[in-house]
Amino acid sequence: MKDLVKYMAQALVDNPDDVDVSEVIGEQTSVIELRVAKEDLGKVIGKQGKTAKAMRTILSAASSKLHKRAVLEIIE
Amino acid sequence: MDRKTLDLEGKTIDEAIEKACKEFGLPRERLNIEIVSEGSSGFLGIIGSKKACIRASVMSFDLAMEGDRDNEHEQKIETQPVPQTASDPMEATVADDNGESLAVKAKEVLHGILQRMGLDFPVNIDETHDTINLRIEGDGSGLLIGKGGQTLDALQYIINKATNKNGKERKRIILDTEDYRMRREKTLIALAEKLGQKAKRTRKPVTVNPMNAHDRRIIHLALQDDKQLMTKSRGEGNYRKIIILPAKKN
């Protein structure tokens, strides 16, 4: 899951090296924290949060396959 | 106010007005009609006949509401508002000569995401001058499609963003799997027809659930040839939805 978020974020931003993803694994639900360079924040959130929403949708699909849940948090 | 006007010709003034109504998709009452020249049938209707010419414009009060519908009309006037398509990055299409690398890049990004989702399916590319079609050979589980196509649309959106990130050169990327897009179009057309019948029967407007620009377009197109109905879009952003109205008789 972590890899998936990292890959998507890196594909979207201008500074892929500054993308940092950490995962807090829970029994049912994992929380995935995404940090990007300040100027790339808008890129991973998108207009009206559209990009963030799209990433969360993809993440949900991927984790439902594993019968789990994952939450994406974008950290400022 | 930005008023759209259109000059139209017809054998008679009535005919020209009818054309104008069709062009705008509005009943006569909602148009401003200015007669430029009256037609004359000439001698025996052949020699010296002159066409009637009118200038039509939409009455200003609901110009904003008509923006979406106008996209479907082929005869456009220079300064039309195109709110929906212009703001949607998926609609951005500019011809480019570097399409090869964009297609390769799009496929690469898609592959990367699929791999990390644990869905390593083959992808077919098919390219036209302004679009890249990516077809995922799915396993029929529908996991990639999601409820109402939301997963597929999310993937398509991310891939569009990632591929067209730095660029003057842009191509619209369309993602499909298991012929979902085609099936969806059929469903939407059937829905449009069903609701259209309802609008005619009850003589009342019928509201369709909120939809994205692409889905709305299919519904507008499905009903545009039906003279007994009109379609409009109302609302903003994600809440924008179509209203099907029975056309007024004039």
Coordinates of C-alpha atoms in Angstrom, one line a residue, chain A residues 1 3-4 7-8 10-14 43 46-47 50-51 53-55 57-59 61-62 64-65, chain B residues 87-90 108-113 116-119 143 150-151 154-155 157-158 161-162 165 238:
Chain A
M1 CA 0.0 0.0 0.0
D3 CA 4.5 1.7 -2.4
L4 CA 1.3 2.4 -4.2
Y7 CA 4.4 5.8 -6.7
M8 CA 1.3 7.8 -7.4
Q10 CA 6.0 10.7 -7.2
A11 CA 4.2 10.6 -10.6
L12 CA 2.3 13.7 -9.8
V13 CA 4.9 16.0 -8.1
D14 CA 7.8 18.1 -9.4
K43 CA -0.4 18.9 -6.8
G46 CA -5.7 19.0 -6.5
K47 CA -8.6 21.3 -7.3
K50 CA -9.9 16.0 -6.6
T51 CA -6.5 14.4 -6.8
K53 CA -9.9 11.9 -3.6
A54 CA -8.8 10.0 -6.7
M55 CA -5.8 8.6 -4.8
T57 CA -10.3 5.8 -4.3
I58 CA -7.5 3.8 -5.8
L59 CA -6.1 3.1 -2.4
A61 CA -9.8 -0.5 -4.2
A62 CA -6.3 -1.9 -3.7
S64 CA -10.3 -4.0 -0.4
K65 CA -8.6 -6.7 -2.4
Chain B
S87 CA -12.2 23.6 -16.3
D88 CA -11.8 19.8 -16.6
P89 CA -8.3 18.7 -17.1
M90 CA -9.5 15.5 -18.7
E108 CA 4.3 3.1 -17.7
V109 CA 2.5 5.0 -15.0
L110 CA -0.6 2.8 -15.3
H111 CA 1.5 -0.3 -15.2
G112 CA 3.3 1.0 -12.1
I113 CA 0.1 1.7 -10.3
R116 CA 1.5 -1.9 -6.8
M117 CA -2.2 -2.7 -6.5
G118 CA -1.4 -6.3 -7.0
L119 CA -3.3 -6.3 -10.3
L143 CA -12.4 -4.3 -8.9
Q150 CA -15.3 5.5 -9.7
T151 CA -12.1 3.5 -9.5
A154 CA -9.9 7.9 -10.4
L155 CA -7.1 6.0 -12.2
Y157 CA -7.6 11.1 -13.6
I158 CA -4.3 10.4 -11.9
K161 CA -2.4 14.4 -14.3
A162 CA 0.9 12.4 -14.2
K165 CA 2.3 17.1 -15.9
N238 CA -19.9 17.5 -8.4

